[in-house]
Amino acid sequence: MTAAVTLNSLAPELVGRRVSVQVPATSANLGPGFDTLGLALALYDELVVEVLPAPGVDIHVEGVGAGEVPTDESHLVVRSIAHVLAHYGYALPGLRLEARNSIPHGRGLGSSGAAIVSGVMAAKGILEGVVEISDNDALALATELEGHPDNVAPALFGGLTIAWTTPEGPQHKKLMVHRGVSPVVFVPEHVMSTALARSLQPESVPHEDAVFNVSRSALLVAALIQSPELLLAATEDKLHQNYRAAAMPETNALIVALRAAGYPAVVSGAGPSILVLASDPGQRLGAADLVASVSETPWQALHLAVDFKGSVNASA
């Protein structure tokens, strides 16, 4: 039986500390790069956290999730802060959270990863001067909560990230994206459960499909950083999107139509949103026109830049 661990209270001088955090949306997988590739997008959740003298949490949410997400200690940001503090031996103090959310929930744009990273970065700010949390530490702590690093890595560091795991923990490499790459995300009104999407994956895939995806993943990195004209071929996938298609028929139909017209369209994360990695701003306008003309239900087109900063942390 594991002995209970006694956590220390924060030093009195940390009471009243305020930290602001800004975290970008992310799109993982990018077609063939399942659980490996992620891209940060210029759509942000913002958070201000204040350490209170008395226990308890006071949570205010504006924008996405207002009136829907929990406003007690089960809130994902609070759980993330508590996880980081406990890792360094500290109990959760009283907290006031002011969240302004723009990232859609349950649409494949990394909302849970953004909440986790928000909590990790808030805890880092709270502990500044007491505990120094490195980039590798932040990635490891966020991955422990998220389960895989493909969303939290770009949320933390920005740009295009390649993430992998080792016995020493998750690792990442950040790459700068070619300036011609012009993402557009099509967001439907309906949601998709990440757990359901993952449950549709087979435990094994044919050897030729694995080889196919290895080649396309390598090509995709080259296309994103150097040769955007190769994006249509580079975003082909045989590992996950076909298996999930039946659960997202509208998403699948639009991706088929977009790709048939020459647009590099993929499922964003676990879906149901669609990411088009256009090679120039004009191409993404064409993709938006096509979606508007063929879709039977509303899809919001988000014309987003690639975010190169990642999460930003400052004293509030």
mmCIF file of C-alpha atoms in Angstrom:
data_model
loop_
_atom_site.group_PDB
_atom_site.id
_atom_site.type_symbol
_atom_site.label_atom_id
_atom_site.label_comp_id
_atom_site.label_asym_id
_atom_site.label_seq_id
_atom_site.Cartn_x
_atom_site.Cartn_y
_atom_site.Cartn_z
ATOM 1 C CA MET A 1 0.000 0.000 0.000
ATOM 2 C CA THR A 2 1.403 3.398 -1.021
ATOM 3 C CA ALA A 3 1.929 5.798 1.851
ATOM 4 C CA ALA A 4 0.128 9.122 1.700
ATOM 5 C CA VAL A 5 2.309 12.072 0.749
ATOM 6 C CA THR A 6 2.000 15.258 2.780
ATOM 7 C CA LEU A 7 2.093 18.325 0.541
ATOM 8 C CA ASN A 8 3.458 21.645 1.710
ATOM 9 C CA SER A 9 1.639 24.946 1.548
ATOM 10 C CA LEU A 10 3.013 27.639 -0.730
ATOM 11 C CA ALA A 11 5.255 30.252 0.851
ATOM 12 C CA PRO A 12 3.229 33.213 2.189
ATOM 13 C CA GLU A 13 5.008 35.611 -0.166
ATOM 14 C CA LEU A 14 3.427 33.807 -3.136
ATOM 15 C CA VAL A 15 -0.096 34.684 -1.987
ATOM 16 C CA GLY A 16 -1.411 37.424 -4.235
ATOM 17 C CA ARG A 17 0.834 36.424 -7.148
ATOM 18 C CA ARG A 18 -0.959 36.859 -10.495
ATOM 19 C CA VAL A 19 0.055 35.131 -13.692
ATOM 20 C CA SER A 20 -1.341 35.594 -17.208
ATOM 21 C CA VAL A 21 -1.101 32.859 -19.822
ATOM 22 C CA GLN A 22 -1.917 32.747 -23.525
ATOM 23 C CA VAL A 23 -2.002 29.370 -25.288
ATOM 24 C CA PRO A 24 -2.658 28.654 -28.991
ATOM 25 C CA ALA A 25 -4.993 26.176 -30.605
ATOM 26 C CA THR A 26 -3.357 23.192 -32.230
ATOM 27 C CA SER A 27 -4.079 20.700 -34.965
ATOM 28 C CA ALA A 28 -2.530 17.274 -34.510
ATOM 29 C CA ASN A 29 -1.778 14.442 -36.943
ATOM 30 C CA LEU A 30 -1.927 16.677 -40.072
ATOM 31 C CA GLY A 31 -2.967 13.617 -42.065
ATOM 32 C CA PRO A 32 -0.198 11.008 -41.929
ATOM 33 C CA GLY A 33 1.645 12.134 -38.774
ATOM 34 C CA PHE A 34 -0.575 10.259 -36.307
ATOM 35 C CA ASP A 35 0.321 11.036 -32.668
ATOM 36 C CA THR A 36 3.558 12.657 -33.869
ATOM 37 C CA LEU A 37 3.040 15.899 -35.800
ATOM 38 C CA GLY A 38 1.273 18.995 -34.515
ATOM 39 C CA LEU A 39 0.819 22.571 -35.668
ATOM 40 C CA ALA A 40 0.133 25.651 -33.514
ATOM 41 C CA LEU A 41 -2.525 28.018 -34.847
ATOM 42 C CA ALA A 42 -3.162 31.682 -34.058
ATOM 43 C CA LEU A 43 -6.367 31.204 -32.072
ATOM 44 C CA TYR A 44 -5.913 31.594 -28.337
ATOM 45 C CA ASP A 45 -7.268 30.816 -24.895
ATOM 46 C CA GLU A 46 -6.240 33.406 -22.300
ATOM 47 C CA LEU A 47 -6.033 32.876 -18.559
ATOM 48 C CA VAL A 48 -5.276 34.990 -15.501
ATOM 49 C CA VAL A 49 -4.596 33.127 -12.250
ATOM 50 C CA GLU A 50 -4.264 34.686 -8.804
ATOM 51 C CA VAL A 51 -3.159 32.904 -5.638
ATOM 52 C CA LEU A 52 -5.659 33.571 -2.828
ATOM 53 C CA PRO A 53 -5.025 33.590 0.928
ATOM 54 C CA ALA A 54 -7.934 31.227 1.655
ATOM 55 C CA PRO A 55 -8.621 27.737 0.214
ATOM 56 C CA GLY A 56 -11.060 27.179 -2.634
ATOM 57 C CA VAL A 57 -11.369 28.222 -6.248
ATOM 58 C CA ASP A 58 -13.177 31.143 -7.852
ATOM 59 C CA ILE A 59 -13.553 30.580 -11.594
ATOM 60 C CA HIS A 60 -14.939 32.949 -14.221
ATOM 61 C CA VAL A 61 -15.159 31.819 -17.855
ATOM 62 C CA GLU A 62 -15.892 33.997 -20.884
ATOM 63 C CA GLY A 63 -16.339 32.830 -24.451
ATOM 64 C CA VAL A 64 -16.233 29.157 -25.366
ATOM 65 C CA GLY A 65 -17.409 26.917 -22.515
ATOM 66 C CA ALA A 66 -19.004 29.673 -20.428
ATOM 67 C CA GLY A 67 -21.833 28.141 -18.437
ATOM 68 C CA GLU A 68 -20.792 24.637 -19.527
ATOM 69 C CA VAL A 69 -17.371 23.807 -18.053
ATOM 70 C CA PRO A 70 -17.023 23.077 -14.310
ATOM 71 C CA THR A 71 -16.271 25.970 -12.002
ATOM 72 C CA ASP A 72 -14.835 23.928 -9.140
ATOM 73 C CA GLU A 73 -11.618 21.975 -8.598
ATOM 74 C CA SER A 74 -12.591 19.517 -11.353
ATOM 75 C CA HIS A 75 -11.933 22.239 -13.955
ATOM 76 C CA LEU A 76 -9.165 20.949 -16.227
ATOM 77 C CA VAL A 77 -6.959 24.014 -15.735
ATOM 78 C CA VAL A 78 -7.219 23.664 -11.946
ATOM 79 C CA ARG A 79 -6.453 19.950 -12.146
ATOM 80 C CA SER A 80 -3.428 20.740 -14.275
ATOM 81 C CA ILE A 81 -2.171 23.367 -11.803
ATOM 82 C CA ALA A 82 -2.721 20.923 -8.932
ATOM 83 C CA HIS A 83 -0.829 18.196 -10.807
ATOM 84 C CA VAL A 84 2.225 20.394 -11.327
ATOM 85 C CA LEU A 85 2.234 21.736 -7.768
ATOM 86 C CA ALA A 86 1.890 18.236 -6.324
ATOM 87 C CA HIS A 87 4.785 17.051 -8.499
ATOM 88 C CA TYR A 88 6.990 19.591 -6.692
ATOM 89 C CA GLY A 89 5.528 18.863 -3.270
ATOM 90 C CA TYR A 90 2.977 21.671 -2.894
ATOM 91 C CA ALA A 91 -0.722 21.547 -2.091
ATOM 92 C CA LEU A 92 -3.223 23.420 -4.229
ATOM 93 C CA PRO A 93 -3.751 26.906 -2.755
ATOM 94 C CA GLY A 94 -6.807 29.066 -3.110
ATOM 95 C CA LEU A 95 -7.069 30.298 -6.680
ATOM 96 C CA ARG A 96 -8.996 32.805 -8.728
ATOM 97 C CA LEU A 97 -9.174 31.972 -12.450
ATOM 98 C CA GLU A 98 -10.345 34.315 -15.162
ATOM 99 C CA ALA A 99 -10.511 32.447 -18.486
ATOM 100 C CA ARG A 100 -11.281 33.932 -21.884
ATOM 101 C CA ASN A 101 -11.639 31.019 -24.294
ATOM 102 C CA SER A 102 -11.650 31.140 -28.089
ATOM 103 C CA ILE A 103 -10.670 27.551 -28.959
ATOM 104 C CA PRO A 104 -13.754 25.443 -29.812
ATOM 105 C CA HIS A 105 -14.350 22.460 -27.540
ATOM 106 C CA GLY A 106 -14.637 18.924 -28.896
ATOM 107 C CA ARG A 107 -13.773 19.939 -32.459
ATOM 108 C CA GLY A 108 -10.203 18.670 -32.903
ATOM 109 C CA LEU A 109 -8.381 21.945 -32.212
ATOM 110 C CA GLY A 110 -6.597 20.945 -29.035
ATOM 111 C CA SER A 111 -8.886 22.568 -26.452
ATOM 112 C CA SER A 112 -8.032 20.039 -23.741
ATOM 113 C CA GLY A 113 -4.332 20.293 -24.544
ATOM 114 C CA ALA A 114 -4.585 24.083 -24.338
ATOM 115 C CA ALA A 115 -6.281 23.864 -20.938
ATOM 116 C CA ILE A 116 -3.592 21.503 -19.669
ATOM 117 C CA VAL A 117 -0.790 23.714 -20.990
ATOM 118 C CA SER A 118 -2.521 26.764 -19.478
ATOM 119 C CA GLY A 119 -2.419 25.045 -16.104
ATOM 120 C CA VAL A 120 1.196 23.947 -16.475
ATOM 121 C CA MET A 121 2.279 27.460 -17.450
ATOM 122 C CA ALA A 122 0.211 29.044 -14.678
ATOM 123 C CA ALA A 123 1.841 26.736 -12.123
ATOM 124 C CA LYS A 124 5.238 27.578 -13.588
ATOM 125 C CA GLY A 125 4.490 31.254 -13.042
ATOM 126 C CA ILE A 126 3.212 30.686 -9.524
ATOM 127 C CA LEU A 127 6.403 28.808 -8.626
ATOM 128 C CA GLU A 128 8.785 31.199 -10.369
ATOM 129 C CA GLY A 129 11.759 31.910 -8.115
ATOM 130 C CA VAL A 130 10.976 28.826 -6.021
ATOM 131 C CA VAL A 131 11.091 26.016 -8.582
ATOM 132 C CA GLU A 132 12.443 26.395 -12.101
ATOM 133 C CA ILE A 133 10.418 24.349 -14.577
ATOM 134 C CA SER A 134 12.319 23.697 -17.812
ATOM 135 C CA ASP A 135 10.764 23.229 -21.245
ATOM 136 C CA ASN A 136 11.334 19.478 -20.967
ATOM 137 C CA ASP A 137 9.718 19.444 -17.535
ATOM 138 C CA ALA A 138 6.690 21.344 -18.848
ATOM 139 C CA LEU A 139 6.306 18.934 -21.773
ATOM 140 C CA ALA A 140 6.578 15.900 -19.495
ATOM 141 C CA LEU A 141 4.020 17.238 -17.014
ATOM 142 C CA ALA A 142 1.563 18.202 -19.755
ATOM 143 C CA THR A 143 1.975 14.832 -21.469
ATOM 144 C CA GLU A 144 1.263 12.994 -18.214
ATOM 145 C CA LEU A 145 -2.161 14.650 -18.168
ATOM 146 C CA GLU A 146 -2.918 14.587 -21.910
ATOM 147 C CA GLY A 147 -1.605 11.070 -22.506
ATOM 148 C CA HIS A 148 0.340 11.916 -25.678
ATOM 149 C CA PRO A 149 2.503 14.887 -26.674
ATOM 150 C CA ASP A 150 1.274 15.705 -30.198
ATOM 151 C CA ASN A 151 -1.081 18.519 -29.069
ATOM 152 C CA VAL A 152 0.693 19.819 -25.986
ATOM 153 C CA ALA A 153 4.064 20.173 -27.744
ATOM 154 C CA PRO A 154 2.885 22.763 -30.319
ATOM 155 C CA ALA A 155 0.708 24.429 -27.657
ATOM 156 C CA LEU A 156 3.808 24.893 -25.518
ATOM 157 C CA PHE A 157 6.382 25.755 -28.177
ATOM 158 C CA GLY A 158 4.524 26.927 -31.288
ATOM 159 C CA GLY A 159 5.250 26.216 -34.939
ATOM 160 C CA LEU A 160 5.359 22.711 -36.371
ATOM 161 C CA THR A 161 6.444 20.146 -33.800
ATOM 162 C CA ILE A 162 7.591 16.570 -34.102
ATOM 163 C CA ALA A 163 6.979 14.745 -30.822
ATOM 164 C CA TRP A 164 8.183 11.345 -29.705
ATOM 165 C CA THR A 165 8.588 9.411 -26.481
ATOM 166 C CA THR A 166 11.702 7.871 -24.939
ATOM 167 C CA PRO A 167 12.400 6.040 -21.676
ATOM 168 C CA GLU A 168 13.453 9.447 -20.328
ATOM 169 C CA GLY A 169 10.115 10.998 -21.278
ATOM 170 C CA PRO A 170 8.530 12.864 -24.196
ATOM 171 C CA GLN A 171 10.742 14.853 -26.559
ATOM 172 C CA HIS A 172 10.059 17.405 -29.279
ATOM 173 C CA LYS A 173 11.604 19.255 -32.175
ATOM 174 C CA LYS A 174 10.170 22.607 -33.247
ATOM 175 C CA LEU A 175 10.372 23.603 -36.913
ATOM 176 C CA MET A 176 9.471 26.846 -38.640
ATOM 177 C CA VAL A 177 6.775 26.600 -41.307
ATOM 178 C CA HIS A 178 7.193 27.973 -44.842
ATOM 179 C CA ARG A 179 5.638 31.428 -45.089
ATOM 180 C CA GLY A 180 3.456 30.310 -48.006
ATOM 181 C CA VAL A 181 1.518 27.781 -45.899
ATOM 182 C CA SER A 182 -1.930 29.274 -45.225
ATOM 183 C CA PRO A 183 -4.100 27.144 -42.909
ATOM 184 C CA VAL A 184 -7.872 27.311 -42.908
ATOM 185 C CA VAL A 185 -9.960 25.291 -40.462
ATOM 186 C CA PHE A 186 -13.587 24.391 -41.104
ATOM 187 C CA VAL A 187 -15.448 23.960 -37.820
ATOM 188 C CA PRO A 188 -18.887 22.304 -37.682
ATOM 189 C CA GLU A 189 -21.553 22.789 -35.045
ATOM 190 C CA HIS A 190 -21.350 19.164 -33.864
ATOM 191 C CA VAL A 191 -18.602 17.729 -31.642
ATOM 192 C CA MET A 192 -16.538 14.553 -31.647
ATOM 193 C CA SER A 193 -15.251 12.609 -28.657
ATOM 194 C CA THR A 194 -11.497 12.053 -28.803
ATOM 195 C CA ALA A 195 -11.956 8.822 -26.832
ATOM 196 C CA LEU A 196 -14.515 7.577 -29.375
ATOM 197 C CA ALA A 197 -12.269 8.522 -32.291
ATOM 198 C CA ARG A 198 -9.347 6.645 -30.742
ATOM 199 C CA SER A 199 -11.525 3.592 -30.060
ATOM 200 C CA LEU A 200 -12.093 3.218 -33.806
ATOM 201 C CA GLN A 201 -8.394 2.626 -34.459
ATOM 202 C CA PRO A 202 -7.337 -0.991 -35.103
ATOM 203 C CA GLU A 203 -4.608 -2.479 -32.943
ATOM 204 C CA SER A 204 -2.520 -3.278 -36.017
ATOM 205 C CA VAL A 205 -2.395 -2.097 -39.622
ATOM 206 C CA PRO A 206 -1.135 -3.692 -42.845
ATOM 207 C CA HIS A 207 2.584 -3.407 -43.455
ATOM 208 C CA GLU A 208 2.064 -1.545 -46.728
ATOM 209 C CA ASP A 209 -0.105 1.054 -44.948
ATOM 210 C CA ALA A 210 2.603 1.632 -42.349
ATOM 211 C CA VAL A 211 5.215 2.109 -45.086
ATOM 212 C CA PHE A 212 2.836 4.448 -46.938
ATOM 213 C CA ASN A 213 2.449 6.660 -43.887
ATOM 214 C CA VAL A 214 6.153 6.719 -43.090
ATOM 215 C CA SER A 215 6.830 8.072 -46.576
ATOM 216 C CA ARG A 216 4.028 10.642 -46.397
ATOM 217 C CA SER A 217 5.031 11.838 -42.913
ATOM 218 C CA ALA A 218 8.589 12.442 -44.069
ATOM 219 C CA LEU A 219 7.304 14.222 -47.168
ATOM 220 C CA LEU A 220 4.912 16.328 -45.061
ATOM 221 C CA VAL A 221 7.737 17.755 -42.958
ATOM 222 C CA ALA A 222 9.572 18.739 -46.137
ATOM 223 C CA ALA A 223 6.400 20.210 -47.656
ATOM 224 C CA LEU A 224 5.597 22.309 -44.594
ATOM 225 C CA ILE A 225 9.052 23.766 -44.107
ATOM 226 C CA GLN A 226 10.313 23.979 -47.684
ATOM 227 C CA SER A 227 7.978 22.835 -50.489
ATOM 228 C CA PRO A 228 4.283 23.738 -49.967
ATOM 229 C CA GLU A 229 3.491 22.655 -53.540
ATOM 230 C CA LEU A 230 3.825 19.043 -52.306
ATOM 231 C CA LEU A 231 1.195 19.365 -49.572
ATOM 232 C CA LEU A 232 -1.581 17.504 -51.395
ATOM 233 C CA ALA A 233 0.514 14.347 -51.809
ATOM 234 C CA ALA A 234 2.126 14.799 -48.396
ATOM 235 C CA THR A 235 -1.195 14.831 -46.501
ATOM 236 C CA GLU A 236 -2.340 11.412 -47.724
ATOM 237 C CA ASP A 237 -3.015 8.968 -44.889
ATOM 238 C CA LYS A 238 -3.917 5.313 -44.375
ATOM 239 C CA LEU A 239 -3.467 4.957 -40.597
ATOM 240 C CA HIS A 240 -6.426 6.666 -38.965
ATOM 241 C CA GLN A 241 -8.738 8.825 -41.067
ATOM 242 C CA ASN A 242 -10.412 6.017 -43.028
ATOM 243 C CA TYR A 243 -11.143 4.085 -39.838
ATOM 244 C CA ARG A 244 -12.882 7.114 -38.318
ATOM 245 C CA ALA A 245 -14.780 8.123 -41.440
ATOM 246 C CA ALA A 246 -18.024 6.335 -40.560
ATOM 247 C CA ALA A 247 -18.238 8.259 -37.261
ATOM 248 C CA MET A 248 -17.805 11.586 -39.098
ATOM 249 C CA PRO A 249 -19.655 11.214 -42.428
ATOM 250 C CA GLU A 250 -19.979 14.952 -43.104
ATOM 251 C CA THR A 251 -16.304 15.507 -42.345
ATOM 252 C CA ASN A 252 -15.291 12.635 -44.572
ATOM 253 C CA ALA A 253 -17.505 13.771 -47.463
ATOM 254 C CA LEU A 254 -16.064 17.277 -47.366
ATOM 255 C CA ILE A 255 -12.482 16.009 -47.194
ATOM 256 C CA VAL A 256 -13.121 13.805 -50.229
ATOM 257 C CA ALA A 257 -14.593 16.760 -52.143
ATOM 258 C CA LEU A 258 -11.762 19.101 -51.135
ATOM 259 C CA ARG A 259 -9.002 16.665 -52.010
ATOM 260 C CA ALA A 260 -10.653 15.816 -55.340
ATOM 261 C CA ALA A 261 -10.481 19.535 -56.134
ATOM 262 C CA GLY A 262 -6.782 19.669 -55.241
ATOM 263 C CA TYR A 263 -6.945 21.052 -51.686
ATOM 264 C CA PRO A 264 -4.721 19.407 -48.981
ATOM 265 C CA ALA A 265 -7.544 18.620 -46.547
ATOM 266 C CA VAL A 266 -7.221 16.427 -43.450
ATOM 267 C CA VAL A 267 -9.098 15.732 -40.253
ATOM 268 C CA SER A 268 -7.938 18.192 -37.587
ATOM 269 C CA GLY A 269 -6.879 16.127 -34.580
ATOM 270 C CA ALA A 270 -9.649 13.705 -33.673
ATOM 271 C CA GLY A 271 -12.164 15.775 -35.667
ATOM 272 C CA PRO A 272 -14.743 16.655 -36.674
ATOM 273 C CA SER A 273 -13.088 19.893 -37.888
ATOM 274 C CA ILE A 274 -11.202 19.905 -41.177
ATOM 275 C CA LEU A 275 -7.780 21.472 -41.680
ATOM 276 C CA VAL A 276 -6.739 22.597 -45.146
ATOM 277 C CA LEU A 277 -3.025 23.302 -45.457
ATOM 278 C CA ALA A 278 -3.294 25.670 -48.390
ATOM 279 C CA SER A 279 -0.112 26.659 -50.208
ATOM 280 C CA ASP A 280 -1.140 30.329 -50.492
ATOM 281 C CA PRO A 281 -3.943 32.646 -49.266
ATOM 282 C CA GLY A 282 -5.793 32.410 -52.563
ATOM 283 C CA GLN A 283 -6.015 28.622 -52.333
ATOM 284 C CA ARG A 284 -7.625 28.754 -48.925
ATOM 285 C CA LEU A 285 -10.243 31.205 -50.223
ATOM 286 C CA GLY A 286 -11.028 28.687 -52.935
ATOM 287 C CA ALA A 287 -11.361 25.943 -50.332
ATOM 288 C CA ALA A 288 -13.793 28.086 -48.332
ATOM 289 C CA ASP A 289 -15.894 28.726 -51.442
ATOM 290 C CA LEU A 290 -16.037 25.008 -52.175
ATOM 291 C CA VAL A 291 -17.125 24.105 -48.644
ATOM 292 C CA ALA A 292 -19.818 26.787 -48.698
ATOM 293 C CA SER A 293 -21.139 25.493 -52.008
ATOM 294 C CA VAL A 294 -21.293 21.756 -51.240
ATOM 295 C CA SER A 295 -21.941 21.448 -47.488
ATOM 296 C CA GLU A 296 -25.498 20.918 -46.316
ATOM 297 C CA THR A 297 -24.803 22.085 -42.750
ATOM 298 C CA PRO A 298 -23.002 25.191 -41.457
ATOM 299 C CA TRP A 299 -19.197 25.116 -41.228
ATOM 300 C CA GLN A 300 -17.316 28.085 -39.819
ATOM 301 C CA ALA A 301 -14.192 28.926 -41.820
ATOM 302 C CA LEU A 302 -11.296 30.090 -39.628
ATOM 303 C CA HIS A 303 -8.482 31.623 -41.679
ATOM 304 C CA LEU A 304 -5.602 31.274 -39.237
ATOM 305 C CA ALA A 305 -1.918 32.026 -39.282
ATOM 306 C CA VAL A 306 0.611 29.549 -37.923
ATOM 307 C CA ASP A 307 1.532 30.532 -34.365
ATOM 308 C CA PHE A 308 5.289 30.567 -33.842
ATOM 309 C CA LYS A 309 5.409 31.690 -30.180
ATOM 310 C CA GLY A 310 3.574 28.900 -28.395
ATOM 311 C CA SER A 311 2.415 29.540 -24.852
ATOM 312 C CA VAL A 312 3.238 32.951 -23.396
ATOM 313 C CA ASN A 313 3.525 33.446 -19.655
ATOM 314 C CA ALA A 314 3.804 36.787 -17.831
ATOM 315 C CA SER A 315 3.082 38.412 -14.496
ATOM 316 C CA ALA A 316 -0.424 39.898 -14.595
#
